[in-house]
Coordinates of N, CA and C in Angstrom, one line a residue:
Chain A
E1 N 3.3 -21.8 12.4 CA 2.4 -21.8 13.5 C 2.4 -20.6 14.3
D2 N 1.3 -20.0 14.7 CA 1.3 -18.8 15.5 C 1.8 -19.2 16.9
Q3 N 2.7 -18.3 17.4 CA 3.3 -18.6 18.6 C 3.7 -17.3 19.4
V4 N 3.6 -17.4 20.7 CA 4.0 -16.3 21.6 C 4.9 -16.9 22.6
T5 N 6.1 -16.3 22.7 CA 7.1 -16.8 23.7 C 7.6 -15.7 24.6
Q6 N 7.5 -16.0 25.9 CA 7.9 -15.0 26.9 C 9.2 -15.4 27.6
S7 N 10.0 -14.5 27.8 CA 11.2 -14.8 28.6 C 11.6 -13.6 29.5
P8 N 12.2 -13.9 30.6 CA 12.4 -15.2 31.2 C 11.1 -15.8 31.8
E9 N 11.2 -17.0 32.1 CA 10.0 -17.6 32.8 C 9.8 -17.0 34.1
A10 N 10.9 -16.8 34.8 CA 10.8 -16.2 36.2 C 11.9 -15.1 36.3
L11 N 11.6 -14.1 37.1 CA 12.6 -13.0 37.3 C 12.5 -12.5 38.7
R12 N 13.6 -12.5 39.4 CA 13.7 -12.0 40.8 C 14.5 -10.7 40.8
L13 N 13.9 -9.7 41.3 CA 14.5 -8.4 41.4 C 14.5 -7.9 42.8
Q14 N 15.5 -7.0 43.1 CA 15.5 -6.3 44.4 C 14.7 -5.0 44.1
E15 N 14.0 -4.6 45.1 CA 13.3 -3.3 45.0 C 14.2 -2.2 44.5
G16 N 13.7 -1.5 43.4 CA 14.5 -0.5 42.8 C 15.3 -0.9 41.6
E17 N 15.5 -2.2 41.4 CA 16.3 -2.8 40.3 C 15.5 -2.9 39.1
S18 N 15.7 -2.0 38.1 CA 15.0 -2.0 36.9 C 15.3 -3.2 36.0
S19 N 14.4 -3.6 35.1 CA 14.6 -4.7 34.2 C 13.6 -4.7 33.1
S20 N 13.7 -5.7 32.2 CA 12.8 -5.8 31.1 C 12.3 -7.2 30.9
L21 N 11.1 -7.4 30.5 CA 10.5 -8.7 30.2 C 10.3 -8.7 28.7
N22 N 10.5 -9.9 28.1 CA 10.5 -10.0 26.6 C 9.3 -10.8 26.2
C23 N 8.7 -10.5 25.1 CA 7.6 -11.2 24.4 C 7.9 -11.3 22.9
S24 N 8.3 -12.4 22.4 CA 8.5 -12.5 21.0 C 7.3 -13.3 20.3
Y25 N 7.0 -12.9 19.1 CA 5.8 -13.5 18.5 C 6.1 -13.9 17.0
T26 N 5.4 -14.9 16.6 CA 5.4 -15.2 15.2 C 3.9 -15.4 14.9
V27 N 3.3 -14.4 14.2 CA 1.9 -14.4 13.9 C 1.7 -13.7 12.6
S28 N 0.9 -14.3 11.8 CA 0.6 -13.7 10.5 C -0.5 -12.7 10.6
G29 N -0.2 -11.5 10.3 CA -1.2 -10.4 10.4 C -1.5 -10.0 11.8
L30 N -0.6 -9.4 12.5 CA -0.8 -8.9 13.9 C -1.9 -7.8 13.9
R31 N -2.8 -7.9 14.8 CA -3.8 -6.9 15.0 C -3.9 -6.5 16.4
G32 N -2.8 -6.4 17.1 CA -2.7 -5.9 18.4 C -1.9 -6.9 19.3
L33 N -1.1 -6.3 20.2 CA -0.3 -7.0 21.2 C -0.8 -6.5 22.6
F34 N -1.0 -7.4 23.5 CA -1.6 -7.0 24.8 C -0.7 -7.4 25.9
W35 N -0.6 -6.6 26.9 CA 0.0 -7.0 28.2 C -1.0 -7.0 29.3
Y36 N -1.0 -8.1 30.1 CA -1.8 -8.3 31.2 C -1.0 -8.6 32.4
R37 N -1.5 -8.2 33.6 CA -0.9 -8.6 34.9 C -1.8 -9.6 35.5
Q38 N -1.3 -10.7 36.1 CA -2.1 -11.6 36.8 C -1.6 -12.0 38.2
D39 N -2.4 -11.7 39.2 CA -2.0 -12.1 40.5 C -2.5 -13.6 40.8
P40 N -1.9 -14.3 41.7 CA -2.3 -15.7 41.9 C -3.7 -15.9 42.2
G41 N -4.4 -16.8 41.4 CA -5.8 -17.1 41.6 C -6.7 -16.0 41.1
K42 N -6.2 -15.0 40.5 CA -7.1 -13.9 40.0 C -7.1 -13.9 38.5
G43 N -8.1 -13.1 37.9 CA -8.1 -13.0 36.5 C -7.1 -12.0 36.0
P44 N -6.7 -12.2 34.7 CA -5.7 -11.2 34.1 C -6.3 -9.8 34.1
E45 N -5.4 -8.8 34.5 CA -5.8 -7.4 34.6 C -5.1 -6.7 33.4
F46 N -5.9 -6.0 32.6 CA -5.4 -5.4 31.4 C -4.4 -4.2 31.7
L47 N -3.3 -4.2 31.0 CA -2.3 -3.1 31.2 C -2.2 -2.3 29.9
F48 N -1.8 -2.9 28.8 CA -1.5 -2.1 27.6 C -2.0 -2.8 26.3
T49 N -2.3 -2.0 25.3 CA -2.4 -2.5 23.9 C -1.5 -1.8 23.0
L50 N -0.8 -2.5 22.2 CA 0.1 -1.9 21.2 C -0.3 -2.4 19.8
Y51 N -0.3 -1.5 18.8 CA -0.8 -1.9 17.5 C 0.2 -1.9 16.4
S52 N 1.2 -1.0 16.5 CA 2.2 -0.9 15.4 C 3.6 -0.8 16.0
A53 N 4.6 -1.2 15.2 CA 6.0 -1.2 15.5 C 6.4 0.3 15.8
G54 N 7.1 0.5 16.9 CA 7.5 1.8 17.3 C 6.6 2.4 18.4
E55 N 5.5 1.8 18.6 CA 4.6 2.4 19.6 C 5.1 2.1 21.0
E56 N 4.8 3.0 21.9 CA 5.2 2.9 23.3 C 4.0 3.4 24.1
K57 N 3.8 2.7 25.3 CA 2.8 3.1 26.2 C 3.4 3.0 27.6
E58 N 3.0 3.9 28.5 CA 3.5 3.9 29.9 C 2.4 4.0 30.9
K59 N 2.6 3.4 32.0 CA 1.7 3.5 33.1 C 2.5 3.3 34.4
E60 N 2.6 4.3 35.2 CA 3.4 4.3 36.4 C 4.8 3.8 36.2
R61 N 5.2 2.7 36.7 CA 6.6 2.2 36.6 C 6.7 1.3 35.4
L62 N 5.7 1.1 34.6 CA 5.7 0.2 33.5 C 5.7 0.9 32.2
K63 N 6.5 0.4 31.2 CA 6.5 1.0 29.9 C 6.6 -0.2 28.9
A64 N 5.7 -0.2 27.9 CA 5.6 -1.3 26.9 C 6.0 -0.7 25.6
T65 N 6.9 -1.5 24.8 CA 7.3 -1.1 23.5 C 7.1 -2.3 22.5
L66 N 7.0 -1.9 21.3 CA 6.7 -3.0 20.2 C 7.6 -2.8 19.0
T67 N 8.2 -3.9 18.6 CA 8.9 -4.0 17.3 C 8.1 -4.9 16.4
K68 N 8.7 -5.2 15.2 CA 8.0 -6.1 14.3 C 8.0 -7.6 14.8
K69 N 8.9 -7.9 15.7 CA 9.0 -9.3 16.1 C 8.8 -9.5 17.6
E70 N 8.9 -8.4 18.4 CA 8.8 -8.6 19.8 C 8.3 -7.4 20.5
S71 N 8.0 -7.6 21.8 CA 7.6 -6.5 22.6 C 8.4 -6.6 24.0
F72 N 8.6 -5.5 24.6 CA 9.3 -5.4 25.8 C 8.4 -4.7 26.9
L73 N 8.4 -5.2 28.1 CA 7.8 -4.6 29.2 C 8.9 -4.1 30.1
H74 N 9.2 -2.8 30.2 CA 10.2 -2.3 31.0 C 9.6 -1.9 32.4
I75 N 10.3 -2.4 33.4 CA 9.8 -2.0 34.8 C 10.9 -1.2 35.4
T76 N 10.6 0.0 35.8 CA 11.6 1.0 36.3 C 11.4 1.1 37.8
A77 N 12.5 0.9 38.6 CA 12.4 1.0 40.0 C 11.2 0.2 40.6
P78 N 11.2 -1.1 40.4 CA 10.0 -1.9 40.8 C 9.9 -1.9 42.4
K79 N 8.6 -2.1 42.8 CA 8.3 -2.2 44.2 C 7.7 -3.6 44.5
P80 N 7.7 -4.1 45.7 CA 7.2 -5.4 46.0 C 5.8 -5.6 45.4
E81 N 5.0 -4.6 45.4 CA 3.6 -4.7 44.9 C 3.5 -5.0 43.4
D82 N 4.6 -4.9 42.7 CA 4.7 -5.2 41.3 C 4.9 -6.7 41.0
S83 N 5.1 -7.4 42.1 CA 5.2 -8.9 42.0 C 3.9 -9.5 41.4
A84 N 4.0 -10.2 40.4 CA 2.9 -10.8 39.7 C 3.4 -11.6 38.5
T85 N 2.5 -12.3 37.8 CA 2.8 -12.9 36.5 C 2.4 -11.9 35.4
Y86 N 3.3 -11.6 34.5 CA 2.9 -10.7 33.4 C 2.7 -11.5 32.1
L87 N 1.6 -11.4 31.5 CA 1.2 -12.2 30.4 C 1.2 -11.3 29.1
C88 N 1.7 -11.8 28.0 CA 1.7 -11.2 26.7 C 0.7 -12.0 25.8
A89 N -0.1 -11.3 25.0 CA -1.0 -12.0 24.1 C -1.1 -11.2 22.8
V90 N -1.4 -11.9 21.7 CA -1.5 -11.2 20.4 C -2.9 -11.6 19.9
R91 N -3.4 -10.7 19.0 CA -4.6 -11.0 18.3 C -4.2 -10.9 16.8
K92 N -4.7 -11.9 16.0 CA -4.4 -11.8 14.6 C -5.5 -11.0 13.9
N93 N -5.2 -10.6 12.7 CA -6.2 -9.9 11.9 C -7.2 -10.9 11.3
Y94 N -8.1 -11.3 12.1 CA -9.1 -12.3 11.6 C -10.1 -11.7 10.7
G95 N -10.4 -10.4 10.9 CA -11.5 -9.8 10.2 C -12.8 -10.0 10.9
G96 N -13.8 -9.2 10.6 CA -15.1 -9.4 11.3 C -15.0 -9.2 12.8
S97 N -15.8 -9.9 13.5 CA -15.8 -9.7 15.0 C -15.1 -10.8 15.7
Q98 N -14.3 -11.7 15.0 CA -13.5 -12.7 15.7 C -12.4 -12.0 16.4
G99 N -12.1 -12.3 17.7 CA -11.1 -11.5 18.4 C -10.3 -12.3 19.4
N100 N -10.3 -13.6 19.3 CA -9.6 -14.4 20.4 C -8.1 -14.1 20.4
L101 N -7.5 -14.2 21.6 CA -6.1 -13.9 21.9 C -5.3 -15.2 22.0
I102 N -4.0 -15.1 21.6 CA -3.0 -16.1 21.7 C -2.1 -15.7 22.8
F103 N -2.0 -16.4 23.9 CA -1.2 -16.0 25.1 C 0.1 -16.7 25.1
G104 N 1.1 -16.0 25.6 CA 2.4 -16.6 26.1 C 2.2 -17.2 27.5
K105 N 3.2 -17.9 27.9 CA 3.0 -18.6 29.2 C 3.3 -17.7 30.4
G106 N 3.8 -16.5 30.1 CA 4.0 -15.5 31.2 C 5.4 -15.5 31.8
T107 N 5.7 -14.4 32.4 CA 6.9 -14.2 33.2 C 6.5 -13.9 34.7
K108 N 6.9 -14.8 35.6 CA 6.6 -14.6 37.0 C 7.7 -13.6 37.6
L109 N 7.2 -12.5 38.0 CA 8.1 -11.5 38.6 C 8.0 -11.4 40.1
S110 N 9.1 -11.5 40.8 CA 9.2 -11.4 42.2 C 10.1 -10.2 42.6
V111 N 9.6 -9.2 43.3 CA 10.4 -8.1 43.7 C 10.5 -8.1 45.3
K112 N 11.8 -8.3 45.7 CA 12.1 -8.4 47.1 C 12.4 -7.0 47.7
P113 N 11.9 -6.7 48.9 CA 12.2 -5.4 49.5 C 13.6 -5.3 50.0
Chain B
D1 N -11.7 -4.0 39.7 CA -12.9 -4.7 39.2 C -13.1 -4.5 37.7
S2 N -13.1 -5.5 36.9 CA -13.2 -5.4 35.5 C -14.6 -5.2 35.0
G3 N -15.6 -5.5 35.9 CA -17.0 -5.4 35.4 C -17.5 -6.8 34.9
V4 N -16.6 -7.7 34.7 CA -17.0 -9.1 34.3 C -17.2 -9.9 35.5
T5 N -18.4 -10.6 35.6 CA -18.6 -11.5 36.8 C -18.7 -12.9 36.4
Q6 N -18.2 -13.8 37.3 CA -18.3 -15.2 37.0 C -18.8 -15.9 38.3
T7 N -19.6 -16.9 38.1 CA -20.0 -17.8 39.2 C -20.0 -19.2 38.7
P8 N -19.7 -20.2 39.6 CA -19.3 -19.9 41.0 C -17.8 -19.6 41.0
K9 N -17.2 -19.3 42.1 CA -15.8 -19.0 42.3 C -15.0 -20.3 42.3
H10 N -15.6 -21.3 43.0 CA -14.9 -22.6 43.2 C -16.0 -23.7 42.9
L11 N -15.5 -24.8 42.3 CA -16.4 -25.9 42.0 C -15.6 -27.2 42.2
I12 N -16.1 -28.1 43.1 CA -15.4 -29.4 43.3 C -16.4 -30.4 42.9
T13 N -16.0 -31.3 42.0 CA -16.9 -32.3 41.5 C -16.2 -33.6 41.3
A14 N -16.9 -34.6 40.8 CA -16.3 -35.9 40.6 C -16.2 -36.2 39.1
T15 N -15.3 -37.2 38.8 CA -15.2 -37.6 37.4 C -16.5 -38.1 36.8
G16 N -16.8 -37.8 35.6 CA -18.0 -38.2 35.0 C -19.2 -37.3 35.1
Q17 N -19.0 -36.3 36.0 CA -20.1 -35.3 36.2 C -20.1 -34.2 35.2
R18 N -21.2 -33.4 35.3 CA -21.4 -32.3 34.4 C -21.6 -31.0 35.3
V19 N -20.9 -29.9 34.8 CA -21.1 -28.7 35.5 C -21.3 -27.5 34.5
T20 N -21.9 -26.4 35.1 CA -22.1 -25.2 34.3 C -21.5 -24.0 34.9
L21 N -20.7 -23.3 34.1 CA -20.0 -22.1 34.6 C -20.8 -20.9 34.0
R22 N -20.9 -19.8 34.7 CA -21.7 -18.7 34.3 C -20.9 -17.5 34.2
C23 N -21.1 -16.6 33.2 CA -20.4 -15.4 33.0 C -21.3 -14.3 32.6
S24 N -21.2 -13.1 33.3 CA -21.9 -11.9 32.8 C -20.9 -10.9 32.3
P25 N -21.0 -10.5 31.1 CA -20.0 -9.5 30.6 C -20.2 -8.1 31.1
R26 N -19.2 -7.2 30.8 CA -19.4 -5.8 31.2 C -20.6 -5.3 30.4
S27 N -21.2 -4.3 31.0 CA -22.3 -3.6 30.4 C -22.0 -3.1 29.1
G28 N -22.8 -3.5 28.1 CA -22.6 -3.0 26.7 C -21.7 -3.9 25.8
D29 N -20.9 -4.8 26.4 CA -20.1 -5.7 25.7 C -20.9 -6.8 25.0
L30 N -20.6 -7.0 23.7 CA -21.4 -8.0 22.9 C -20.6 -9.3 22.8
S31 N -19.3 -9.3 22.9 CA -18.5 -10.5 22.8 C -18.1 -11.1 24.1
V32 N -18.2 -12.4 24.2 CA -17.8 -13.1 25.4 C -16.8 -14.2 24.9
Y33 N -15.7 -14.4 25.6 CA -14.7 -15.4 25.3 C -14.5 -16.3 26.5
W34 N -14.3 -17.5 26.3 CA -13.9 -18.5 27.4 C -12.5 -18.9 27.2
Y35 N -11.7 -18.9 28.3 CA -10.4 -19.4 28.3 C -10.2 -20.4 29.4
Q36 N -9.3 -21.4 29.2 CA -8.9 -22.3 30.2 C -7.4 -22.1 30.6
Q37 N -7.2 -22.1 31.9 CA -5.8 -21.9 32.3 C -5.4 -23.1 33.2
S38 N -4.4 -23.9 32.7 CA -3.9 -24.9 33.6 C -2.4 -24.6 33.8
L39 N -1.8 -25.3 34.8 CA -0.4 -25.0 35.1 C 0.5 -25.2 34.0
D40 N 0.3 -26.2 33.2 CA 1.3 -26.5 32.2 C 1.0 -25.9 30.8
Q41 N -0.2 -25.5 30.6 CA -0.6 -25.0 29.3 C -0.8 -23.5 29.2
G42 N -0.9 -22.8 30.3 CA -1.1 -21.4 30.2 C -2.6 -21.1 29.8
L43 N -2.8 -19.9 29.4 CA -4.2 -19.5 29.0 C -4.5 -20.0 27.5
Q44 N -5.5 -20.8 27.4 CA -5.9 -21.4 26.1 C -7.3 -20.9 25.8
F45 N -7.5 -20.4 24.6 CA -8.8 -20.0 24.1 C -9.7 -21.1 23.8
L46 N -10.9 -21.1 24.3 CA -11.9 -22.1 24.0 C -12.9 -21.8 23.0
I47 N -13.6 -20.7 23.2 CA -14.7 -20.3 22.3 C -15.1 -18.8 22.5
Q48 N -15.6 -18.2 21.4 CA -16.1 -16.9 21.5 C -17.5 -16.8 21.0
Y49 N -18.3 -16.0 21.7 CA -19.7 -15.7 21.2 C -19.8 -14.2 21.0
Y50 N -20.5 -13.8 19.9 CA -20.8 -12.4 19.7 C -22.2 -12.2 19.4
N51 N -22.9 -11.5 20.3 CA -24.3 -11.1 20.3 C -25.1 -12.4 20.0
G52 N -24.8 -13.4 20.8 CA -25.6 -14.6 20.7 C -25.2 -15.7 19.8
E53 N -24.2 -15.4 18.9 CA -23.8 -16.4 17.9 C -22.4 -16.8 18.1
E54 N -22.1 -18.0 17.9 CA -20.7 -18.5 18.0 C -19.9 -17.8 16.9
R55 N -18.7 -17.3 17.3 CA -17.9 -16.6 16.3 C -16.6 -17.3 16.1
A56 N -16.0 -17.9 17.1 CA -14.7 -18.6 16.9 C -14.6 -19.7 17.9
K57 N -13.9 -20.8 17.4 CA -13.6 -21.9 18.3 C -12.1 -22.2 18.4
G58 N -11.7 -22.5 19.6 CA -10.3 -22.8 19.7 C -10.2 -24.3 20.1
N59 N -9.3 -24.5 21.1 CA -9.1 -25.9 21.5 C -10.2 -26.4 22.5
I60 N -11.4 -26.4 22.1 CA -12.5 -26.8 22.9 C -12.8 -28.3 22.7
L61 N -12.9 -29.0 23.7 CA -13.2 -30.5 23.6 C -14.7 -30.6 23.2
E62 N -15.0 -31.8 22.6 CA -16.4 -32.0 22.2 C -17.3 -32.2 23.5
R63 N -16.7 -32.5 24.6 CA -17.4 -32.7 25.9 C -17.9 -31.3 26.4
F64 N -17.3 -30.2 25.9 CA -17.6 -28.9 26.4 C -18.5 -28.2 25.3
S65 N -19.4 -27.4 25.9 CA -20.2 -26.6 25.0 C -20.5 -25.2 25.7
A66 N -20.9 -24.3 24.9 CA -21.2 -23.0 25.5 C -22.4 -22.4 24.7
Q67 N -23.0 -21.3 25.3 CA -24.0 -20.5 24.6 C -24.0 -19.2 25.2
Q68 N -24.6 -18.2 24.5 CA -24.8 -16.9 24.9 C -26.3 -16.5 24.8
F69 N -26.8 -16.0 25.8 CA -28.3 -15.8 25.9 C -28.6 -14.4 25.4
P70 N -29.9 -14.1 25.2 CA -30.3 -12.8 24.7 C -29.9 -11.7 25.7
D71 N -29.8 -11.9 27.0 CA -29.3 -10.8 27.8 C -27.8 -10.7 27.8
L72 N -27.1 -11.5 27.0 CA -25.7 -11.5 26.7 C -24.9 -12.3 27.7
H73 N -25.5 -12.8 28.8 CA -24.7 -13.6 29.7 C -24.4 -15.0 29.0
S74 N -23.3 -15.6 29.4 CA -22.9 -16.8 28.7 C -22.7 -18.0 29.8
E75 N -22.9 -19.2 29.3 CA -22.6 -20.4 30.1 C -21.7 -21.3 29.4
L76 N -20.8 -21.9 30.1 CA -19.9 -22.9 29.6 C -20.3 -24.2 30.3
N77 N -20.7 -25.2 29.5 CA -21.1 -26.5 30.1 C -19.9 -27.5 29.8
L78 N -19.5 -28.2 30.9 CA -18.5 -29.2 30.8 C -19.1 -30.5 31.3
S79 N -19.0 -31.5 30.4 CA -19.6 -32.8 30.8 C -18.6 -33.9 30.8
S80 N -19.0 -35.1 31.3 CA -18.1 -36.3 31.4 C -16.7 -35.9 31.9
L81 N -16.7 -35.1 33.0 CA -15.5 -34.5 33.5 C -14.4 -35.6 33.8
E82 N -13.2 -35.2 33.4 CA -12.0 -36.0 33.7 C -11.1 -35.2 34.6
L83 N -10.1 -35.9 35.3 CA -9.2 -35.3 36.2 C -8.5 -34.1 35.5
G84 N -8.1 -34.3 34.2 CA -7.4 -33.3 33.5 C -8.2 -32.1 33.2
D85 N -9.4 -32.0 33.5 CA -10.2 -30.8 33.2 C -10.1 -29.8 34.4
S86 N -9.5 -30.3 35.5 CA -9.2 -29.4 36.6 C -8.4 -28.2 36.1
A87 N -8.9 -27.0 36.3 CA -8.2 -25.8 35.8 C -9.0 -24.6 36.3
L88 N -8.4 -23.4 36.0 CA -9.1 -22.2 36.1 C -9.8 -21.9 34.8
Y89 N -11.0 -21.5 34.8 CA -11.8 -21.1 33.6 C -12.1 -19.6 33.7
F90 N -11.7 -18.9 32.7 CA -11.9 -17.4 32.7 C -12.9 -17.1 31.6
C91 N -13.7 -16.1 31.8 CA -14.5 -15.5 30.9 C -13.9 -14.1 30.6
A92 N -14.0 -13.6 29.4 CA -13.6 -12.2 29.1 C -14.7 -11.6 28.2
S93 N -14.7 -10.3 28.2 CA -15.7 -9.7 27.3 C -15.0 -8.5 26.6
S94 N -15.5 -8.1 25.4 CA -15.1 -6.9 24.7 C -16.3 -6.3 24.0
L95 N -16.2 -5.1 23.6 CA -17.3 -4.4 23.0 C -17.9 -5.2 21.8
Q96 N -17.0 -5.5 20.9 CA -17.4 -6.3 19.7 C -16.4 -7.5 19.6
G97 N -15.3 -7.3 18.7 CA -14.4 -8.3 18.6 C -12.9 -7.8 18.5
Q98 N -12.8 -6.5 18.3 CA -11.5 -6.0 17.9 C -10.9 -5.1 19.1
E99 N -11.6 -5.1 20.2 CA -11.1 -4.3 21.3 C -10.5 -5.1 22.4
T100 N -10.0 -4.3 23.4 CA -9.4 -4.9 24.6 C -10.4 -5.9 25.2
Q101 N -9.9 -7.0 25.7 CA -10.7 -8.0 26.4 C -10.5 -7.8 27.9
Y102 N -11.6 -7.7 28.7 CA -11.5 -7.6 30.1 C -11.9 -8.9 30.7
F103 N -11.1 -9.4 31.7 CA -11.3 -10.8 32.2 C -12.1 -10.7 33.6
G104 N -12.9 -11.8 33.8 CA -13.5 -12.0 35.0 C -12.6 -12.6 36.0
P105 N -13.0 -12.8 37.3 CA -12.2 -13.4 38.3 C -11.9 -14.9 38.2
G106 N -12.7 -15.6 37.3 CA -12.4 -17.0 37.1 C -13.3 -17.9 38.0
T107 N -13.4 -19.1 37.5 CA -13.9 -20.3 38.3 C -12.9 -21.3 38.4
R108 N -12.6 -21.7 39.6 CA -11.6 -22.8 39.8 C -12.3 -24.1 39.9
L109 N -12.1 -25.0 38.9 CA -12.7 -26.3 38.9 C -11.7 -27.4 39.3
L110 N -12.2 -28.2 40.3 CA -11.4 -29.3 40.7 C -12.2 -30.6 40.5
V111 N -11.7 -31.5 39.7 CA -12.3 -32.7 39.5 C -11.6 -33.8 40.2
L112 N -12.3 -34.5 41.1 CA -11.7 -35.6 41.9 C -12.1 -37.0 41.5

């Protein structure tokens, strides 16, 4: 069964304390892994897309990496404004124009000043 | 701002009623996706339309239906509402089917 598991469920950090969020997946035929950020009551905001093992992408204090079984979202020297729920999602190689995502349940990050 | 718009923002209704949620995709995007987010289930895929045609179905109940119109906006119809249908409903769009999906701000549905 296709599955996306994120850990930890919740993470509390002090401002400046770097850490990593994990997303492990079991999907036949991966056609992209996506990271989104979601603030309470808002829609998910796109962060990164990763397509192949070994790929890395960076944006400000965030860096996403991908292996054959999991992805990590590294947060370097986080600030309180980085507090949000981070969602991981995968898309299978459906072929054609089918493109629905399978989401994990997210990691809720809190960064205290 | 993702460029995807959804109306209404909030909807409060009673059990047994029917509601319609509306989504306008980003300019140029042909695919529209509907997702449901509840506290215990996370984001669940409901249905995808591509250029007016249904392309994929997920865990969508028979009481729910959707369509995409010639101007590419989409509507999600929820009928015979139950308490358990209370959730956030998100629409997302992408150029075709293989690209990044951009999400709208969502519609919060409360069924009393």
